[in-house]
XYZ file of C-alpha atoms in Angstrom:
506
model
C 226.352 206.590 243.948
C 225.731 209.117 241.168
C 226.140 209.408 237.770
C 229.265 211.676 237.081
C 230.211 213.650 234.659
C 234.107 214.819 234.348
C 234.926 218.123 233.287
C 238.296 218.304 232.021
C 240.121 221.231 232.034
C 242.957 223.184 230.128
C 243.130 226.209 231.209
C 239.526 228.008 230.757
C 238.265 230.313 232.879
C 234.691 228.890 232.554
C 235.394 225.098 234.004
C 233.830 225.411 237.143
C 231.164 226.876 235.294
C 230.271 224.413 232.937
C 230.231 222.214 236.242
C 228.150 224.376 238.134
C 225.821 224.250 235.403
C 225.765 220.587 235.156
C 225.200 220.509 238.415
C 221.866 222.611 238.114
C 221.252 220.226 236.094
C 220.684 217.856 238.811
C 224.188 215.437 237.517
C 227.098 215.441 239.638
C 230.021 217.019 238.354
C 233.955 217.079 239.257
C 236.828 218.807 237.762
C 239.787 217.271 236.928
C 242.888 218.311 235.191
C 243.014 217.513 231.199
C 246.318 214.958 231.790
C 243.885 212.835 234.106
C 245.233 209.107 233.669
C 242.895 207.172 231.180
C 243.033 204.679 233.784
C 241.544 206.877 236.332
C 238.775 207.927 234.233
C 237.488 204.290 233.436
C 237.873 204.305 237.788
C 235.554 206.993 238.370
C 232.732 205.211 235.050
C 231.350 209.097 234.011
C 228.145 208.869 232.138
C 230.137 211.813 229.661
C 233.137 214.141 230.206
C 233.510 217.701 228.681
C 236.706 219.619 227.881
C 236.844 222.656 228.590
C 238.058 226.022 226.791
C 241.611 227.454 226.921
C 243.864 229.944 226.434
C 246.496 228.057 224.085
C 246.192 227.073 220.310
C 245.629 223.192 219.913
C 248.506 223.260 217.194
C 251.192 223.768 219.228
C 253.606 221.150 220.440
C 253.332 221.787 223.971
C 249.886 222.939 224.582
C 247.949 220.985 226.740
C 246.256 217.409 225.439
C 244.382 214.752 227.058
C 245.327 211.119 226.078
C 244.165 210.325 222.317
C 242.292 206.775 223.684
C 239.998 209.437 225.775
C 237.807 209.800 222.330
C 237.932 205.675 221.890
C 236.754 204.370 225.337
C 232.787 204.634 224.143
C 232.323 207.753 227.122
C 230.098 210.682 225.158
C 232.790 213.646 225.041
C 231.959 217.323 224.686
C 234.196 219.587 223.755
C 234.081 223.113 224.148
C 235.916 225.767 222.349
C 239.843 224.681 223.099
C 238.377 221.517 223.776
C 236.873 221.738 220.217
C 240.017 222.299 218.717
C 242.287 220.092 220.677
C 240.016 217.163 219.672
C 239.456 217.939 216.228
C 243.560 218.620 215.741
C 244.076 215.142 217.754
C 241.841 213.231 215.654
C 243.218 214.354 212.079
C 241.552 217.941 211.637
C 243.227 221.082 211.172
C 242.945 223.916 213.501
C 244.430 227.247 212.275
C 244.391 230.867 213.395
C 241.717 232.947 211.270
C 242.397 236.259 210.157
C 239.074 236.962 211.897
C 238.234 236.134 215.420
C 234.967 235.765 217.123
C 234.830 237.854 220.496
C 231.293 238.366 222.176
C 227.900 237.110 221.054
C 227.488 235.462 217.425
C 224.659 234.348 215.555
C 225.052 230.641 215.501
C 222.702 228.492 213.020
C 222.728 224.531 213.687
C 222.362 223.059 209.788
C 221.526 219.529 211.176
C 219.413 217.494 213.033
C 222.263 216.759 215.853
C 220.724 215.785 218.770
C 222.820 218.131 220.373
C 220.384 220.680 218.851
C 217.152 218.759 219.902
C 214.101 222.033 220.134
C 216.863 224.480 219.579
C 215.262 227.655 217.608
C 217.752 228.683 214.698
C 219.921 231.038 214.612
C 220.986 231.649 218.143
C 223.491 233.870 220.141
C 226.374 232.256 221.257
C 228.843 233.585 223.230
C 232.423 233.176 221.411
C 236.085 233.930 222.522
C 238.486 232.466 219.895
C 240.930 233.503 217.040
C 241.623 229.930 216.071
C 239.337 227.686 214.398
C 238.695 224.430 213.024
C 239.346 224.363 209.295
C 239.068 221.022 208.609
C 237.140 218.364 210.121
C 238.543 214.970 211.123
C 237.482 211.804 209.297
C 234.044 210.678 210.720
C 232.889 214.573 211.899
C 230.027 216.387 209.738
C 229.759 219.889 211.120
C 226.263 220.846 212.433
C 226.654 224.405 213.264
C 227.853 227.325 211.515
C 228.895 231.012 211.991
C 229.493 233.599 209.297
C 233.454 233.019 210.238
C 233.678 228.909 211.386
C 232.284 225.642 211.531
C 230.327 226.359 214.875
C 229.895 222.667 215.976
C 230.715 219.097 214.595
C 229.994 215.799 215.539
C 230.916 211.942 214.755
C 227.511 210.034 216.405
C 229.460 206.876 216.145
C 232.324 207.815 218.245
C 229.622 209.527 220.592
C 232.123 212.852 220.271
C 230.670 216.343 219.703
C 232.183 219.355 219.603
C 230.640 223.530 219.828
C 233.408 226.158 219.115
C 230.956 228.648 221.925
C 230.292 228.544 225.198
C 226.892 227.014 226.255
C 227.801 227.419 229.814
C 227.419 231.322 229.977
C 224.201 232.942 230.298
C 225.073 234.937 227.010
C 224.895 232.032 225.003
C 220.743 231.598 224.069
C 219.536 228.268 225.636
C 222.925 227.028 226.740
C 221.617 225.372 229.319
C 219.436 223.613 227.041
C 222.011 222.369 224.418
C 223.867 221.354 227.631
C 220.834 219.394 229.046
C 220.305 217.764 225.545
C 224.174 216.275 225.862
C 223.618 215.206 229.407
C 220.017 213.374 228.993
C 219.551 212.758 225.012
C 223.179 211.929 224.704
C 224.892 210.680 228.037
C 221.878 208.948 229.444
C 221.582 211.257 232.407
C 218.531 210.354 234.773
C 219.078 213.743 236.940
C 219.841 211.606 240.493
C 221.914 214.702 242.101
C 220.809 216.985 244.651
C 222.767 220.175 246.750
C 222.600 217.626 249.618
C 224.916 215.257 248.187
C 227.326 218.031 248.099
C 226.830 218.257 252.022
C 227.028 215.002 252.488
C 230.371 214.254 250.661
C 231.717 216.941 252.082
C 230.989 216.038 255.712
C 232.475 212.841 255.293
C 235.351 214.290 253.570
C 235.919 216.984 255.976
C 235.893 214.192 258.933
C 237.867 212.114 257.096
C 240.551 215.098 256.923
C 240.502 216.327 260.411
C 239.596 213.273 262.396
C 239.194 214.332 266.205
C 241.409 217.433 265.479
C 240.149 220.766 266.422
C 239.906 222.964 263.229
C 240.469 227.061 262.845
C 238.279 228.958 260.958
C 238.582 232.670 259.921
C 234.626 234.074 260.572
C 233.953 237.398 258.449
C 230.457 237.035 259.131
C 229.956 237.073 255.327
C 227.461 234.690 253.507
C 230.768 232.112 252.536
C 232.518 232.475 256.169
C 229.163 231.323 257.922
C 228.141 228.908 255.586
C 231.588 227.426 255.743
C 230.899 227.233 259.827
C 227.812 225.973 259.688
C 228.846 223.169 257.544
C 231.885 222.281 259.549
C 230.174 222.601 262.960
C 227.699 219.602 261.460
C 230.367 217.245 260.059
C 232.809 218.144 263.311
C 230.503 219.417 266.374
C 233.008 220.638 269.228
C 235.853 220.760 266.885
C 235.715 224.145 265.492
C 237.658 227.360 266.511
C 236.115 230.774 265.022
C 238.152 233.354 265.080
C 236.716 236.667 263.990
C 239.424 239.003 263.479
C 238.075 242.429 263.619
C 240.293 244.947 261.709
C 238.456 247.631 261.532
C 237.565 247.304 257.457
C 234.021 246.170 258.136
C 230.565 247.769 257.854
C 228.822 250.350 259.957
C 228.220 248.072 263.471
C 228.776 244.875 261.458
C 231.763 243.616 264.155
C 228.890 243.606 266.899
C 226.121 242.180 264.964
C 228.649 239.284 264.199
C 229.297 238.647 267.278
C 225.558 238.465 268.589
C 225.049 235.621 265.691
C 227.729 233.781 266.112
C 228.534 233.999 269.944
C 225.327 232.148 270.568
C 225.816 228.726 268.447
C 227.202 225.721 269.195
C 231.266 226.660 268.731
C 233.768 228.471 270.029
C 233.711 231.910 269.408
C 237.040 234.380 269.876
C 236.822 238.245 268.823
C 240.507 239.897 268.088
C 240.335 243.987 268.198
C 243.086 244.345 265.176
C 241.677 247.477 264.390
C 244.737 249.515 265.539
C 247.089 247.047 263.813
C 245.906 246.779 259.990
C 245.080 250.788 259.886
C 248.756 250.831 260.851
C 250.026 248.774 258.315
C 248.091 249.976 255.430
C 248.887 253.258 256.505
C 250.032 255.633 253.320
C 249.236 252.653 250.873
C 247.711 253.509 247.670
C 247.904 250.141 245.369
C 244.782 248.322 245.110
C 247.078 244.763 244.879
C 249.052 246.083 247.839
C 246.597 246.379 249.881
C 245.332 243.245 249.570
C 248.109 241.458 250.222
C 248.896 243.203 253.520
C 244.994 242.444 254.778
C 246.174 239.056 253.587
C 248.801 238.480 255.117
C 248.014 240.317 258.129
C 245.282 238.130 258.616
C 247.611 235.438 258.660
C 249.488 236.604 260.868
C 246.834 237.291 263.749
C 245.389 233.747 263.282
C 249.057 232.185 263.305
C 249.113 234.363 267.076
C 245.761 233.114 267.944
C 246.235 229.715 267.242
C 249.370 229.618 269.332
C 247.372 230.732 271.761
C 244.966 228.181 271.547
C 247.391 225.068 271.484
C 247.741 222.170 269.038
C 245.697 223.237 266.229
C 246.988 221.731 262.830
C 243.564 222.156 260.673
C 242.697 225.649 259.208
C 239.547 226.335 257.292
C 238.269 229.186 255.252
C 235.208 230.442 252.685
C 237.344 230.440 249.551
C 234.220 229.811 246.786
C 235.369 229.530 243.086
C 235.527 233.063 241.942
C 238.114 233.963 244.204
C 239.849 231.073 242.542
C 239.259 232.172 239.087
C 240.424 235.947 239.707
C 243.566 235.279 241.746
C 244.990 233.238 238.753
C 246.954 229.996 238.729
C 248.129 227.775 236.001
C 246.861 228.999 232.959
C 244.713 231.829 234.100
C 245.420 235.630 234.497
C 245.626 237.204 237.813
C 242.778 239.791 238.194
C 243.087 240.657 241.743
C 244.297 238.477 244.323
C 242.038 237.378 247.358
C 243.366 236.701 250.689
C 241.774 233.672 251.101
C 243.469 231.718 248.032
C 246.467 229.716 247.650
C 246.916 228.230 250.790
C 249.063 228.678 254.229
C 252.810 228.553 254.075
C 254.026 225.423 255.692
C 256.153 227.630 258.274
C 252.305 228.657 259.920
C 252.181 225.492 261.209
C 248.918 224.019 259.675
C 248.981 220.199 258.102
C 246.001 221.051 256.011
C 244.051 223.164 254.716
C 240.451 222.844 254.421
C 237.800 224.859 251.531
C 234.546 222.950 251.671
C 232.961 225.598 249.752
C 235.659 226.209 246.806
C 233.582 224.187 244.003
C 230.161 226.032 244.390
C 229.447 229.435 243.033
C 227.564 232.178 245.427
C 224.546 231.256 244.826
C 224.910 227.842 245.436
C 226.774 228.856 248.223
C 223.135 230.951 249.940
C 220.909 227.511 248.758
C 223.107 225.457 250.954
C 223.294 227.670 253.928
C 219.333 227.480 253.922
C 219.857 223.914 254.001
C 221.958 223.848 256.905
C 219.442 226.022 258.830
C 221.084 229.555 258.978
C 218.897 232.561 258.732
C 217.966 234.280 255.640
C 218.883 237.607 257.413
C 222.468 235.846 257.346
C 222.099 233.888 253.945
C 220.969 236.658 252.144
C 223.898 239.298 253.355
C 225.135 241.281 250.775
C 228.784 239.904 249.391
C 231.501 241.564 251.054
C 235.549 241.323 250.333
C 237.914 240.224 252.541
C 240.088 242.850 252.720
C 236.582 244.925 253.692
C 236.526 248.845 252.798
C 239.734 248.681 252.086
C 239.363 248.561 248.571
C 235.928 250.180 248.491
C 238.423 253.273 249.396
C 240.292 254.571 246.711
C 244.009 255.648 247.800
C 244.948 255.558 250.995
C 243.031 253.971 254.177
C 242.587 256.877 257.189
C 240.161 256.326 260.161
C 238.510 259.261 258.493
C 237.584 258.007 255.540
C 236.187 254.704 256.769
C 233.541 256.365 258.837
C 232.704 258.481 256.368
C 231.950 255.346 253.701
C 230.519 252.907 256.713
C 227.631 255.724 256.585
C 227.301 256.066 253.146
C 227.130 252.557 252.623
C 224.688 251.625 255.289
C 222.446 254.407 253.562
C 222.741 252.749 250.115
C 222.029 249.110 251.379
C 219.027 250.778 253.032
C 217.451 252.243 250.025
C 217.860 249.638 247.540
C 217.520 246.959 250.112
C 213.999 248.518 250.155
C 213.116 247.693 246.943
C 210.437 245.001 245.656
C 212.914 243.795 242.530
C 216.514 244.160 244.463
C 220.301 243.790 242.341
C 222.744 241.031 243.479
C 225.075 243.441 244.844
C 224.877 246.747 245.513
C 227.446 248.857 247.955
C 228.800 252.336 248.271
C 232.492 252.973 247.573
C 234.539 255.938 247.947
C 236.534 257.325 245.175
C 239.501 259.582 245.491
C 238.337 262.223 243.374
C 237.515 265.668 245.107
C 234.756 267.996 244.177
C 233.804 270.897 244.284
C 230.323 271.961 245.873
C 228.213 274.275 247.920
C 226.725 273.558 251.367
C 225.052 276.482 253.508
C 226.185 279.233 250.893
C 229.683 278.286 251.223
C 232.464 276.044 248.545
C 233.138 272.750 250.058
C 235.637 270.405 248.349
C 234.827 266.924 248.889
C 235.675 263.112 248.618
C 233.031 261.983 245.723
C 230.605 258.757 246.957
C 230.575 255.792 244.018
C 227.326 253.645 244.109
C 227.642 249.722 242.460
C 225.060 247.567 241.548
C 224.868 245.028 239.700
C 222.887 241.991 238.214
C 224.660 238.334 237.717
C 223.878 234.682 237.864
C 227.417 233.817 239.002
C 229.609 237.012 239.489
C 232.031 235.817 236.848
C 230.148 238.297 234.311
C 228.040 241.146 235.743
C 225.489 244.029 234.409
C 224.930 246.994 236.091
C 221.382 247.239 237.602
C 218.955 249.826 236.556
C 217.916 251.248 240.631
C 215.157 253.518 240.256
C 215.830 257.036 239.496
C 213.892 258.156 242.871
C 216.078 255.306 244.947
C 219.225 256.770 243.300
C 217.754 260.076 244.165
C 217.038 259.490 247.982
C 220.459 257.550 248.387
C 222.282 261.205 247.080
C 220.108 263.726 249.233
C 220.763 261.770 252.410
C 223.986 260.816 251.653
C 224.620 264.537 251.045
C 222.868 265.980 254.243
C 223.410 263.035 256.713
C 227.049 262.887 256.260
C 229.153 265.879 256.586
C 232.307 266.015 254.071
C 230.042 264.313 251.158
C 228.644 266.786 248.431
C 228.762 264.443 245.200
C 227.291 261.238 244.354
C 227.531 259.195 241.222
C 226.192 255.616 240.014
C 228.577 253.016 238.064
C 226.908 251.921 235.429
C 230.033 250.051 234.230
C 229.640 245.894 233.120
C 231.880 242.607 233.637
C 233.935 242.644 231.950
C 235.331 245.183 231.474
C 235.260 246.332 234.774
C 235.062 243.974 237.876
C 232.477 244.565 240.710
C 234.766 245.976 242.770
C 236.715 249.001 241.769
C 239.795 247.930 243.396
């Protein structure tokens, strides 16, 4: 078995990843909620745990708290940010709100030899997000890192707790990673004993263990998290799984066919559904972004609840969901950024006993390591990241039949010309906006849709930058967008970050 580290959360948007990180780290990590049982803790014998950040103030009555005996039981405990505060306010500190808060990167400087801090060049950035701070440290704590505004980190060796008021888990924070490896191997003992194919593992036995001899339903996009998600359920389950590709007419220029052709040909059952007809009629004369979604969602329901009657006793359904979904659709003490169709569950009235996300702890790019691992293609690893609901919210305004041709061109033009380049972005996609403009094509005023081109660089697609494409490959993507596709005179490039923005514009 091997060595575990708990991540305990209240409430931050960064748990899963701190745990991803970990995780790179080669040390398994799980997430648990921050009123975990003490008892179940000593159960699962972590090497370390780490609470997480938050959104509440530690002060408060009825903001969330782990049990006081957590910082007793002789387990190394990290906390971060919230978890800073909650510990320091539990243990006899005081935690106040500043007149000053710390948003975005700070110049931290460690004034101690904590181990924590072991070949860490001083200062560094670290990435804060806090109003509150820690005033006063408990009895036992000596602070070890300091901002212009806070006590940036304390520690009480003796206890084995340590505490950092920023985020070492984001990639804005200068060698997070590194203070984080110095708490898992100078501090927790950590020997580095996990590897990505304990994940499939565990999950194979877990996913048999769920379904048994049942057959299982899976929604196929033909998107890197869909197939992955097949590929790892037709191991742990051969001859159990249903794919259902539901084909409504949002996806990429000849993408429904090229699906098909991949998928048709392995070892599982394979069902197309023409919905085309269907979801352009329901989204018809929609406009809201959040709308939208929710009628792909729950249209896509719908045709798999028809489907699976049609298919007989089928009580398992399965589905990509990967953590960011997670993270943006809210839940419990997070903010709903946009929802995804693929979070939150069935209704029990569908019919399904279960539902089944092997993939909902990893990030995307753990996601494309493990479908090499399971043998699918790079061609297929590699494909760019596409929404559920499809173009229709890479269309601004309303969705016409029109207006997705005209985009399935564009975009198949601007995955062609970046996807050309040596050094390629993360994502990159054509959208189209609902701003008109004017222009001139073959001496004559033409008034046309404007074309939107996103790219971007990120590690984890929590946080994003835009990508600086080549001036000529930004300059070839306009001309032929402008001459190949009639009703196109306009192109721009985002060069927007996340946050503020998200990758997608809708």
């Amino acid at each position: 078995m091997n060595q575990l580290v708990l991540v305990l959360d209240f409430g931050g948007q960064y748990k899963e990843l701190i745990a991803r990180t970990v995780r790179g780290l080669s040390v398994c990590s799980e997430i648990h909620p921050g009123t975990i049982p003490l008892e179940e803790i000593r159960l699962k014998n972590p090497i370390g745990i780490i609470l997480t950040g938050g959104p509440d103030s530690a002060y408060r009555p009825d903001s969330p708290k782990c049990d006081k005996e957590l910082f007793n039981i002789g387990v190394p405990v990290l906390g971060i940010c919230y978890g800073m505060q909650m510990m320091c306010h539990m243990l006899g500190g005081m935690v106040e709100s500043g007149k000053e808060g710390e948003y975005g990167c700070v110049q931290v400087t460690p004034n101690s030899k904590s181990e924590l801090f072991k070949k860490i060049e001083a200062p560094f950035a670290g990435l804060m997000s806090h109003r509150d701070a820690v005033t006063c440290l408990p009895p036992g704590f000596a602070e070890t890192a300091s901002t212009d505004v806070c006590a940036a980190a304390c520690e009480n060796t003796e206890k084995k707790l340590y505490c950092v008021q920023f985020h070492p888990e984001s990639n804005h924070t200068e060698k997070g990673s590194d203070i984080l490896r110095n708490f898992l191997f100078n501090i927790c003992g950590a020997v580095g004993d996990y590897k990505l194919e304990d994940y499939i593992d565990i999950q194979i036995q877990q996913i048999r263990q769920t379904a048994g001899h049942a057959k299982v339903l899976l929604g196929l996009s033909g998107g890197v998290d869909s197939s992955v998600c097949a590929a790892l359920l037709s191991k742990a389950i051969p001859g159990q799984l249903v794919c259902i590709f539901v084909d409504h007419g949002l996806m990429r220029l000849n993408e429904g066919d090229e699906i098909e052709s991949a998928f048709s040909k392995r070892d599982l059952r394979f069902i197309r559904v023409n919905a085309q007809k269907r979801f352009l009629s329901k989204l018809s004369g929609v406009t809201d972004p959040e709308t939208k979604r929710k009628i792909v969602g729950s249209e896509f329901i719908n045709v798999f609840t028809e489907e699976a009657d049609k298919l007989g006793n089928i009580t398992f359904f399965a589905q990509g969901t990967i953590y960011p979904d997670i993270v943006e659709s809210g839940g419990g003490y997070g903010a709903t950024i946009k929802s995804h169709h693929n979070v939150g569950g069935l209704p029990e009235v569908l019919g399904f006993s279960k539902i089944i996300e092997p993939l909902s702890n990893l990030f995307k790019d753990e996601v494309r390591v493990l479908g090499q691992k399971l043998g699918l293609t790079p061609e297929l690893v590699n494909r760019q990241p596409f929404p559920g609901p499809g173009l229709a919210i890479r269309i601004v305004g309303e969705i016409t039949r029109e207006k997705l041709d005209l985009l399935r061109h564009a975009d198949a033009i601007v995955r062609h010309e970046i996807g050309k380049l040596k050094s390629k972005p993360d994502q990159y996609f054509a959208l189209l906006t609902d701003t008109l403009s004017v222009g001139v094509k073959g001496d004559e005023r033409t008034y046309d849709p404007v074309i939107a081109v996103r790219a971007v660089e990120t590690d984890d697609f929590m946080t994003c930058d835009y990508a600086a494409v080549p001036h000529e490959a930004l300059k070839r993507i306009s001309s032929r967008i402008t001459n190949e596709i009639p009703g196109i005179s306009r192109v721009v490039y985002d060069i927007t970050s996340k946050p503020p923005a998200t990758v997608e514009w809708e």
